[in-house]
């Protein structure tokens, strides 16, 4: 447990870190959603910009970064909506504010 804790990225967040976008499926069986929630909170506590998009019905990212659909219901937000949010984030961070 000590090695895992020492390797956790949450321990290396500093005030000069760039904005962070987290997109995580709530049914991810490989990486618990709690990991992204923790990182999001650490960023907030450090006064840094972070966005967490929870993908309802989404499993772990599959081929091409597409979220695996775990249930019969479609993921929400949809893959197209996620793509637009990611694009908007990068445009804002890399083009508009720089």
Backbone atoms as SQL, in Angstrom:
CREATE TABLE atoms (id INTEGER PRIMARY KEY, chain TEXT, resi INTEGER, resn TEXT, atom TEXT, x REAL, y REAL, z REAL);
INSERT INTO atoms VALUES
  (1, 'A', 1, 'UNK', 'N', 0.798, -1.224, 0.000),
  (2, 'A', 1, 'UNK', 'CA', 0.000, 0.000, 0.000),
  (3, 'A', 1, 'UNK', 'C', 0.838, 1.285, 0.000),
  (4, 'A', 2, 'UNK', 'N', 1.984, 1.255, 0.666),
  (5, 'A', 2, 'UNK', 'CA', 2.825, 2.448, 0.712),
  (6, 'A', 2, 'UNK', 'C', 3.360, 2.796, -0.677),
  (7, 'A', 3, 'UNK', 'N', 3.715, 1.777, -1.442),
  (8, 'A', 3, 'UNK', 'CA', 4.237, 2.006, -2.794),
  (9, 'A', 3, 'UNK', 'C', 3.141, 2.571, -3.693),
  (10, 'A', 4, 'UNK', 'N', 1.933, 2.017, -3.584),
  (11, 'A', 4, 'UNK', 'CA', 0.811, 2.533, -4.377),
  (12, 'A', 4, 'UNK', 'C', 0.534, 3.988, -4.035),
  (13, 'A', 5, 'UNK', 'N', 0.534, 4.301, -2.760),
  (14, 'A', 5, 'UNK', 'CA', 0.276, 5.673, -2.318),
  (15, 'A', 5, 'UNK', 'C', 1.357, 6.612, -2.840),
  (16, 'A', 6, 'UNK', 'N', 2.610, 6.183, -2.776),
  (17, 'A', 6, 'UNK', 'CA', 3.715, 7.025, -3.250),
  (18, 'A', 6, 'UNK', 'C', 3.637, 7.253, -4.759),
  (19, 'A', 7, 'UNK', 'N', 3.081, 6.303, -5.490),
  (20, 'A', 7, 'UNK', 'CA', 2.999, 6.419, -6.953),
  (21, 'A', 7, 'UNK', 'C', 1.777, 7.201, -7.415),
  (22, 'A', 8, 'UNK', 'N', 0.860, 7.500, -6.536),
  (23, 'A', 8, 'UNK', 'CA', -0.381, 8.156, -6.922),
  (24, 'A', 8, 'UNK', 'C', -0.132, 9.573, -7.419),
  (25, 'A', 9, 'UNK', 'N', -0.682, 9.920, -8.585),
  (26, 'A', 9, 'UNK', 'CA', -0.493, 11.274, -9.113),
  (27, 'A', 9, 'UNK', 'C', -1.071, 12.368, -8.219),
  (28, 'A', 10, 'UNK', 'N', -2.003, 12.021, -7.365),
  (29, 'A', 10, 'UNK', 'CA', -2.592, 13.036, -6.480),
  (30, 'A', 10, 'UNK', 'C', -1.551, 13.649, -5.559),
  (31, 'A', 11, 'UNK', 'N', -0.477, 12.935, -5.329),
  (32, 'A', 11, 'UNK', 'CA', 0.578, 13.424, -4.444),
  (33, 'A', 11, 'UNK', 'C', 1.537, 14.389, -5.134),
  (34, 'A', 12, 'UNK', 'N', 1.381, 14.578, -6.417),
  (35, 'A', 12, 'UNK', 'CA', 2.328, 15.387, -7.171),
  (36, 'A', 12, 'UNK', 'C', 1.673, 16.609, -7.814),
  (37, 'A', 13, 'UNK', 'N', 0.466, 16.943, -7.386),
  (38, 'A', 13, 'UNK', 'CA', -0.225, 18.124, -7.889),
  (39, 'A', 13, 'UNK', 'C', 0.423, 19.356, -7.256),
  (40, 'A', 14, 'UNK', 'N', 0.772, 20.323, -8.121),
  (41, 'A', 14, 'UNK', 'CA', 1.359, 21.577, -7.646),
  (42, 'A', 14, 'UNK', 'C', 0.570, 22.749, -8.216),
  (43, 'A', 15, 'UNK', 'N', 0.750, 23.902, -7.628),
  (44, 'A', 15, 'UNK', 'CA', -0.030, 25.095, -7.993),
  (45, 'A', 15, 'UNK', 'C', 0.157, 25.516, -9.446),
  (46, 'A', 16, 'UNK', 'N', 1.218, 25.053, -10.099),
  (47, 'A', 16, 'UNK', 'CA', 1.457, 25.445, -11.483),
  (48, 'A', 16, 'UNK', 'C', 1.027, 24.374, -12.497),
  (49, 'A', 17, 'UNK', 'N', 0.265, 23.390, -12.042),
  (50, 'A', 17, 'UNK', 'CA', -0.199, 22.346, -12.965),
  (51, 'A', 17, 'UNK', 'C', -1.220, 22.913, -13.944),
  (52, 'A', 18, 'UNK', 'N', -1.268, 22.352, -15.147),
  (53, 'A', 18, 'UNK', 'CA', -2.217, 22.839, -16.152),
  (54, 'A', 18, 'UNK', 'C', -3.634, 22.376, -15.837),
  (55, 'A', 19, 'UNK', 'N', -4.630, 22.983, -16.498),
  (56, 'A', 19, 'UNK', 'CA', -6.009, 22.517, -16.332),
  (57, 'A', 19, 'UNK', 'C', -6.113, 21.032, -16.669),
  (58, 'A', 20, 'UNK', 'N', -7.076, 20.384, -16.045),
  (59, 'A', 20, 'UNK', 'CA', -7.223, 18.938, -16.184),
  (60, 'A', 20, 'UNK', 'C', -8.643, 18.591, -16.607),
  (61, 'A', 21, 'UNK', 'N', -8.744, 17.720, -17.591),
  (62, 'A', 21, 'UNK', 'CA', -10.037, 17.203, -18.038),
  (63, 'A', 21, 'UNK', 'C', -10.053, 15.710, -17.769),
  (64, 'A', 22, 'UNK', 'N', -11.009, 15.269, -16.961),
  (65, 'A', 22, 'UNK', 'CA', -11.173, 13.857, -16.630),
  (66, 'A', 22, 'UNK', 'C', -12.493, 13.386, -17.228),
  (67, 'A', 23, 'UNK', 'N', -12.458, 12.303, -17.983),
  (68, 'A', 23, 'UNK', 'CA', -13.667, 11.709, -18.552),
  (69, 'A', 23, 'UNK', 'C', -13.663, 10.254, -18.108),
  (70, 'A', 24, 'UNK', 'N', -14.672, 9.864, -17.324),
  (71, 'A', 24, 'UNK', 'CA', -14.621, 8.546, -16.684),
  (72, 'A', 24, 'UNK', 'C', -15.994, 7.879, -16.690),
  (73, 'A', 25, 'UNK', 'N', -16.032, 6.627, -17.113),
  (74, 'A', 25, 'UNK', 'CA', -17.263, 5.852, -17.094),
  (75, 'A', 25, 'UNK', 'C', -17.619, 5.412, -15.685),
  (76, 'A', 26, 'UNK', 'N', -18.896, 5.531, -15.326),
  (77, 'A', 26, 'UNK', 'CA', -19.313, 5.147, -13.970),
  (78, 'A', 26, 'UNK', 'C', -19.354, 3.640, -13.771),
  (79, 'A', 27, 'UNK', 'N', -19.249, 2.876, -14.853),
  (80, 'A', 27, 'UNK', 'CA', -19.242, 1.410, -14.746),
  (81, 'A', 27, 'UNK', 'C', -17.888, 0.826, -15.153),
  (82, 'A', 28, 'UNK', 'N', -16.853, 1.617, -15.069),
  (83, 'A', 28, 'UNK', 'CA', -15.498, 1.176, -15.411),
  (84, 'A', 28, 'UNK', 'C', -15.061, 0.098, -14.418),
  (85, 'A', 29, 'UNK', 'N', -14.790, -1.088, -14.919),
  (86, 'A', 29, 'UNK', 'CA', -14.378, -2.183, -14.032),
  (87, 'A', 29, 'UNK', 'C', -12.857, -2.284, -13.909),
  (88, 'A', 30, 'UNK', 'N', -12.115, -1.477, -14.668),
  (89, 'A', 30, 'UNK', 'CA', -10.654, -1.489, -14.594),
  (90, 'A', 30, 'UNK', 'C', -10.113, -0.415, -13.658),
  (91, 'A', 31, 'UNK', 'N', -10.671, 0.783, -13.754),
  (92, 'A', 31, 'UNK', 'CA', -10.239, 1.910, -12.926),
  (93, 'A', 31, 'UNK', 'C', -11.481, 2.486, -12.261),
  (94, 'A', 32, 'UNK', 'N', -11.564, 2.418, -10.951),
  (95, 'A', 32, 'UNK', 'CA', -12.753, 2.930, -10.268),
  (96, 'A', 32, 'UNK', 'C', -12.954, 4.431, -10.511),
  (97, 'A', 33, 'UNK', 'N', -14.197, 4.832, -10.675),
  (98, 'A', 33, 'UNK', 'CA', -14.542, 6.241, -10.843),
  (99, 'A', 33, 'UNK', 'C', -13.986, 7.076, -9.691),
  (100, 'A', 34, 'UNK', 'N', -13.898, 6.484, -8.530),
  (101, 'A', 34, 'UNK', 'CA', -13.380, 7.201, -7.356),
  (102, 'A', 34, 'UNK', 'C', -11.980, 7.766, -7.600),
  (103, 'A', 35, 'UNK', 'N', -11.199, 7.135, -8.453),
  (104, 'A', 35, 'UNK', 'CA', -9.853, 7.635, -8.744),
  (105, 'A', 35, 'UNK', 'C', -9.913, 9.015, -9.404),
  (106, 'A', 36, 'UNK', 'N', -10.825, 9.173, -10.364),
  (107, 'A', 36, 'UNK', 'CA', -10.986, 10.474, -11.018),
  (108, 'A', 36, 'UNK', 'C', -11.605, 11.488, -10.063),
  (109, 'A', 37, 'UNK', 'N', -12.528, 11.036, -9.218),
  (110, 'A', 37, 'UNK', 'CA', -13.146, 11.938, -8.243),
  (111, 'A', 37, 'UNK', 'C', -12.106, 12.471, -7.265),
  (112, 'A', 38, 'UNK', 'N', -11.189, 11.612, -6.842),
  (113, 'A', 38, 'UNK', 'CA', -10.120, 12.031, -5.931),
  (114, 'A', 38, 'UNK', 'C', -9.238, 13.069, -6.616),
  (115, 'A', 39, 'UNK', 'N', -8.827, 12.812, -7.832),
  (116, 'A', 39, 'UNK', 'CA', -7.959, 13.741, -8.552),
  (117, 'A', 39, 'UNK', 'C', -8.659, 15.078, -8.772),
  (118, 'A', 40, 'UNK', 'N', -9.943, 15.025, -9.079),
  (119, 'A', 40, 'UNK', 'CA', -10.735, 16.233, -9.262),
  (120, 'A', 40, 'UNK', 'C', -10.746, 17.070, -7.974),
  (121, 'A', 41, 'UNK', 'N', -10.979, 16.408, -6.844),
  (122, 'A', 41, 'UNK', 'CA', -11.003, 17.106, -5.554),
  (123, 'A', 41, 'UNK', 'C', -9.635, 17.699, -5.199),
  (124, 'A', 42, 'UNK', 'N', -8.584, 16.949, -5.480),
  (125, 'A', 42, 'UNK', 'CA', -7.234, 17.444, -5.185),
  (126, 'A', 42, 'UNK', 'C', -6.962, 18.706, -6.008),
  (127, 'A', 43, 'UNK', 'N', -7.360, 18.696, -7.259),
  (128, 'A', 43, 'UNK', 'CA', -7.197, 19.884, -8.106),
  (129, 'A', 43, 'UNK', 'C', -7.991, 21.060, -7.538),
  (130, 'A', 44, 'UNK', 'N', -9.230, 20.808, -7.156),
  (131, 'A', 44, 'UNK', 'CA', -10.063, 21.874, -6.591),
  (132, 'A', 44, 'UNK', 'C', -9.438, 22.442, -5.318),
  (133, 'A', 45, 'UNK', 'N', -8.959, 21.565, -4.456),
  (134, 'A', 45, 'UNK', 'CA', -8.350, 22.013, -3.200),
  (135, 'A', 45, 'UNK', 'C', -7.092, 22.837, -3.444),
  (136, 'A', 46, 'UNK', 'N', -6.410, 22.569, -4.560),
  (137, 'A', 46, 'UNK', 'CA', -5.203, 23.323, -4.898),
  (138, 'A', 46, 'UNK', 'C', -5.537, 24.610, -5.648),
  (139, 'A', 47, 'UNK', 'N', -6.832, 24.861, -5.896),
  (140, 'A', 47, 'UNK', 'CA', -7.243, 26.061, -6.612),
  (141, 'A', 47, 'UNK', 'C', -7.000, 25.973, -8.107),
  (142, 'A', 48, 'UNK', 'N', -6.888, 24.760, -8.626),
  (143, 'A', 48, 'UNK', 'CA', -6.628, 24.545, -10.040),
  (144, 'A', 48, 'UNK', 'C', -7.915, 24.231, -10.790),
  (145, 'A', 49, 'UNK', 'N', -7.890, 24.495, -12.089),
  (146, 'A', 49, 'UNK', 'CA', -9.056, 24.208, -12.917),
  (147, 'A', 49, 'UNK', 'C', -9.098, 22.726, -13.279),
  (148, 'A', 50, 'UNK', 'N', -10.245, 22.110, -13.049),
  (149, 'A', 50, 'UNK', 'CA', -10.455, 20.707, -13.411),
  (150, 'A', 50, 'UNK', 'C', -11.913, 20.511, -13.789),
  (151, 'A', 51, 'UNK', 'N', -12.122, 19.655, -14.756),
  (152, 'A', 51, 'UNK', 'CA', -13.466, 19.286, -15.187),
  (153, 'A', 51, 'UNK', 'C', -13.547, 17.769, -15.121),
  (154, 'A', 52, 'UNK', 'N', -14.600, 17.271, -14.494),
  (155, 'A', 52, 'UNK', 'CA', -14.842, 15.827, -14.441),
  (156, 'A', 52, 'UNK', 'C', -16.149, 15.550, -15.162),
  (157, 'A', 53, 'UNK', 'N', -16.060, 14.754, -16.207),
  (158, 'A', 53, 'UNK', 'CA', -17.240, 14.318, -16.948),
  (159, 'A', 53, 'UNK', 'C', -17.469, 12.851, -16.609),
  (160, 'A', 54, 'UNK', 'N', -18.561, 12.590, -15.911),
  (161, 'A', 54, 'UNK', 'CA', -18.917, 11.218, -15.566),
  (162, 'A', 54, 'UNK', 'C', -19.810, 10.674, -16.672),
  (163, 'A', 55, 'UNK', 'N', -19.389, 9.566, -17.260),
  (164, 'A', 55, 'UNK', 'CA', -20.131, 8.965, -18.361),
  (165, 'A', 55, 'UNK', 'C', -21.030, 7.866, -17.790),
  (166, 'A', 56, 'UNK', 'N', -22.319, 8.161, -17.725),
  (167, 'A', 56, 'UNK', 'CA', -23.285, 7.213, -17.184),
  (168, 'A', 56, 'UNK', 'C', -23.421, 6.028, -18.135),
  (169, 'A', 57, 'UNK', 'N', -23.257, 4.835, -17.587),
  (170, 'A', 57, 'UNK', 'CA', -23.349, 3.621, -18.390),
  (171, 'A', 57, 'UNK', 'C', -22.073, 3.285, -19.130),
  (172, 'A', 58, 'UNK', 'N', -21.021, 4.074, -18.911),
  (173, 'A', 58, 'UNK', 'CA', -19.762, 3.861, -19.616),
  (174, 'A', 58, 'UNK', 'C', -18.814, 2.975, -18.841),
  (175, 'A', 59, 'UNK', 'N', -18.207, 2.039, -19.560),
  (176, 'A', 59, 'UNK', 'CA', -17.175, 1.198, -18.974),
  (177, 'A', 59, 'UNK', 'C', -15.812, 1.828, -19.211),
  (178, 'A', 60, 'UNK', 'N', -14.801, 0.997, -19.276),
  (179, 'A', 60, 'UNK', 'CA', -13.447, 1.478, -19.532),
  (180, 'A', 60, 'UNK', 'C', -13.321, 1.811, -21.011),
  (181, 'A', 61, 'UNK', 'N', -12.499, 2.801, -21.327),
  (182, 'A', 61, 'UNK', 'CA', -12.286, 3.169, -22.726),
  (183, 'A', 61, 'UNK', 'C', -11.830, 1.973, -23.540),
  (184, 'A', 62, 'UNK', 'N', -12.397, 1.833, -24.692),
  (185, 'A', 62, 'UNK', 'CA', -12.043, 0.718, -25.568),
  (186, 'A', 62, 'UNK', 'C', -11.219, 1.182, -26.743),
  (187, 'A', 63, 'UNK', 'N', -11.348, 0.489, -27.817),
  (188, 'A', 63, 'UNK', 'CA', -10.607, 0.782, -29.035),
  (189, 'A', 63, 'UNK', 'C', -10.933, 2.183, -29.538),
  (190, 'A', 64, 'UNK', 'N', -9.925, 2.954, -29.846),
  (191, 'A', 64, 'UNK', 'CA', -10.131, 4.307, -30.337),
  (192, 'A', 64, 'UNK', 'C', -10.624, 5.266, -29.264),
  (193, 'A', 65, 'UNK', 'N', -10.522, 4.889, -27.990),
  (194, 'A', 65, 'UNK', 'CA', -10.947, 5.755, -26.909),
  (195, 'A', 65, 'UNK', 'C', -12.448, 5.788, -26.689),
  (196, 'A', 66, 'UNK', 'N', -13.190, 4.949, -27.416),
  (197, 'A', 66, 'UNK', 'CA', -14.643, 4.927, -27.274),
  (198, 'A', 66, 'UNK', 'C', -14.994, 4.165, -26.001),
  (199, 'A', 67, 'UNK', 'N', -15.893, 4.737, -25.211),
  (200, 'A', 67, 'UNK', 'CA', -16.300, 4.066, -23.982),
  (201, 'A', 67, 'UNK', 'C', -17.071, 2.800, -24.307),
  (202, 'A', 68, 'UNK', 'N', -16.740, 1.736, -23.601),
  (203, 'A', 68, 'UNK', 'CA', -17.485, 0.496, -23.761),
  (204, 'A', 68, 'UNK', 'C', -18.876, 0.684, -23.177),
  (205, 'A', 69, 'UNK', 'N', -19.870, 0.309, -23.942),
  (206, 'A', 69, 'UNK', 'CA', -21.242, 0.357, -23.452),
  (207, 'A', 69, 'UNK', 'C', -21.476, -0.891, -22.625),
  (208, 'A', 70, 'UNK', 'N', -21.762, -0.723, -21.351),
  (209, 'A', 70, 'UNK', 'CA', -21.856, -1.844, -20.420),
  (210, 'A', 70, 'UNK', 'C', -23.286, -2.357, -20.290),
  (211, 'A', 71, 'UNK', 'N', -24.243, -1.487, -20.483),
  (212, 'A', 71, 'UNK', 'CA', -25.647, -1.873, -20.351),
  (213, 'A', 71, 'UNK', 'C', -26.337, -1.750, -21.708),
  (214, 'A', 72, 'UNK', 'N', -27.616, -2.090, -21.752),
  (215, 'A', 72, 'UNK', 'CA', -28.390, -1.942, -22.987),
  (216, 'A', 72, 'UNK', 'C', -28.698, -0.478, -23.290),
  (217, 'A', 73, 'UNK', 'N', -28.598, 0.369, -22.287),
  (218, 'A', 73, 'UNK', 'CA', -28.869, 1.794, -22.471),
  (219, 'A', 73, 'UNK', 'C', -27.638, 2.481, -23.061),
  (220, 'A', 74, 'UNK', 'N', -27.846, 3.493, -23.885),
  (221, 'A', 74, 'UNK', 'CA', -26.695, 4.229, -24.424),
  (222, 'A', 74, 'UNK', 'C', -25.989, 5.018, -23.327),
  (223, 'A', 75, 'UNK', 'N', -24.707, 5.277, -23.546),
  (224, 'A', 75, 'UNK', 'CA', -23.959, 6.071, -22.576),
  (225, 'A', 75, 'UNK', 'C', -24.456, 7.515, -22.617),
  (226, 'A', 76, 'UNK', 'N', -24.256, 8.210, -21.501),
  (227, 'A', 76, 'UNK', 'CA', -24.658, 9.612, -21.421),
  (228, 'A', 76, 'UNK', 'C', -23.612, 10.380, -20.622),
  (229, 'A', 77, 'UNK', 'N', -23.034, 11.441, -21.176),
  (230, 'A', 77, 'UNK', 'CA', -23.295, 11.986, -22.492),
  (231, 'A', 77, 'UNK', 'C', -22.881, 11.008, -23.586),
  (232, 'A', 78, 'UNK', 'N', -23.413, 11.234, -24.783),
  (233, 'A', 78, 'UNK', 'CA', -23.095, 10.368, -25.920),
  (234, 'A', 78, 'UNK', 'C', -21.634, 10.554, -26.317),
  (235, 'A', 79, 'UNK', 'N', -21.137, 9.630, -27.117),
  (236, 'A', 79, 'UNK', 'CA', -19.751, 9.730, -27.556),
  (237, 'A', 79, 'UNK', 'C', -19.533, 11.031, -28.330),
  (238, 'A', 80, 'UNK', 'N', -20.492, 11.403, -29.167),
  (239, 'A', 80, 'UNK', 'CA', -20.372, 12.654, -29.911),
  (240, 'A', 80, 'UNK', 'C', -20.320, 13.859, -28.995),
  (241, 'A', 81, 'UNK', 'N', -21.134, 13.844, -27.937),
  (242, 'A', 81, 'UNK', 'CA', -21.123, 14.948, -26.968),
  (243, 'A', 81, 'UNK', 'C', -19.796, 14.996, -26.215),
  (244, 'A', 82, 'UNK', 'N', -19.261, 13.825, -25.871),
  (245, 'A', 82, 'UNK', 'CA', -17.959, 13.769, -25.190),
  (246, 'A', 82, 'UNK', 'C', -16.882, 14.344, -26.106),
  (247, 'A', 83, 'UNK', 'N', -16.899, 13.953, -27.363),
  (248, 'A', 83, 'UNK', 'CA', -15.915, 14.477, -28.313),
  (249, 'A', 83, 'UNK', 'C', -15.984, 16.002, -28.377),
  (250, 'A', 84, 'UNK', 'N', -17.187, 16.547, -28.400),
  (251, 'A', 84, 'UNK', 'CA', -17.344, 18.004, -28.474),
  (252, 'A', 84, 'UNK', 'C', -16.825, 18.671, -27.209),
  (253, 'A', 85, 'UNK', 'N', -17.088, 18.081, -26.032),
  (254, 'A', 85, 'UNK', 'CA', -16.604, 18.655, -24.777),
  (255, 'A', 85, 'UNK', 'C', -15.076, 18.635, -24.723),
  (256, 'A', 86, 'UNK', 'N', -14.482, 17.551, -25.200),
  (257, 'A', 86, 'UNK', 'CA', -13.019, 17.455, -25.220),
  (258, 'A', 86, 'UNK', 'C', -12.451, 18.500, -26.180),
  (259, 'A', 87, 'UNK', 'N', -13.044, 18.615, -27.351),
  (260, 'A', 87, 'UNK', 'CA', -12.602, 19.610, -28.327),
  (261, 'A', 87, 'UNK', 'C', -12.726, 21.019, -27.753),
  (262, 'A', 88, 'UNK', 'N', -13.858, 21.326, -27.135),
  (263, 'A', 88, 'UNK', 'CA', -14.073, 22.647, -26.532),
  (264, 'A', 88, 'UNK', 'C', -13.021, 22.935, -25.455),
  (265, 'A', 89, 'UNK', 'N', -12.714, 21.932, -24.643),
  (266, 'A', 89, 'UNK', 'CA', -11.716, 22.093, -23.584),
  (267, 'A', 89, 'UNK', 'C', -10.359, 22.453, -24.189),
  (268, 'A', 90, 'UNK', 'N', -9.948, 21.699, -25.211),
  (269, 'A', 90, 'UNK', 'CA', -8.646, 21.970, -25.804),
  (270, 'A', 90, 'UNK', 'C', -8.602, 23.300, -26.551),
  (271, 'A', 91, 'UNK', 'N', -9.670, 23.652, -27.212),
  (272, 'A', 91, 'UNK', 'CA', -9.712, 24.960, -27.878),
  (273, 'A', 91, 'UNK', 'C', -9.580, 26.068, -26.839),
  (274, 'A', 92, 'UNK', 'N', -10.329, 25.956, -25.760),
  (275, 'A', 92, 'UNK', 'CA', -10.280, 26.980, -24.721),
  (276, 'A', 92, 'UNK', 'C', -8.900, 27.057, -24.081),
  (277, 'A', 93, 'UNK', 'N', -8.313, 25.925, -23.778),
  (278, 'A', 93, 'UNK', 'CA', -7.048, 25.906, -23.042),
  (279, 'A', 93, 'UNK', 'C', -5.840, 26.182, -23.921),
  (280, 'A', 94, 'UNK', 'N', -5.876, 25.713, -25.156),
  (281, 'A', 94, 'UNK', 'CA', -4.676, 25.827, -25.996),
  (282, 'A', 94, 'UNK', 'C', -4.710, 27.003, -26.963),
  (283, 'A', 95, 'UNK', 'N', -5.902, 27.454, -27.305),
  (284, 'A', 95, 'UNK', 'CA', -6.004, 28.514, -28.303),
  (285, 'A', 95, 'UNK', 'C', -6.491, 29.820, -27.686),
  (286, 'A', 96, 'UNK', 'N', -7.628, 29.761, -27.009),
  (287, 'A', 96, 'UNK', 'CA', -8.276, 30.978, -26.517),
  (288, 'A', 96, 'UNK', 'C', -7.487, 31.632, -25.385),
  (289, 'A', 97, 'UNK', 'N', -7.028, 30.853, -24.428),
  (290, 'A', 97, 'UNK', 'CA', -6.388, 31.440, -23.243),
  (291, 'A', 97, 'UNK', 'C', -4.874, 31.563, -23.362),
  (292, 'A', 98, 'UNK', 'N', -4.311, 31.165, -24.430),
  (293, 'A', 98, 'UNK', 'CA', -2.838, 31.203, -24.555),
  (294, 'A', 98, 'UNK', 'C', -2.379, 32.347, -25.419);
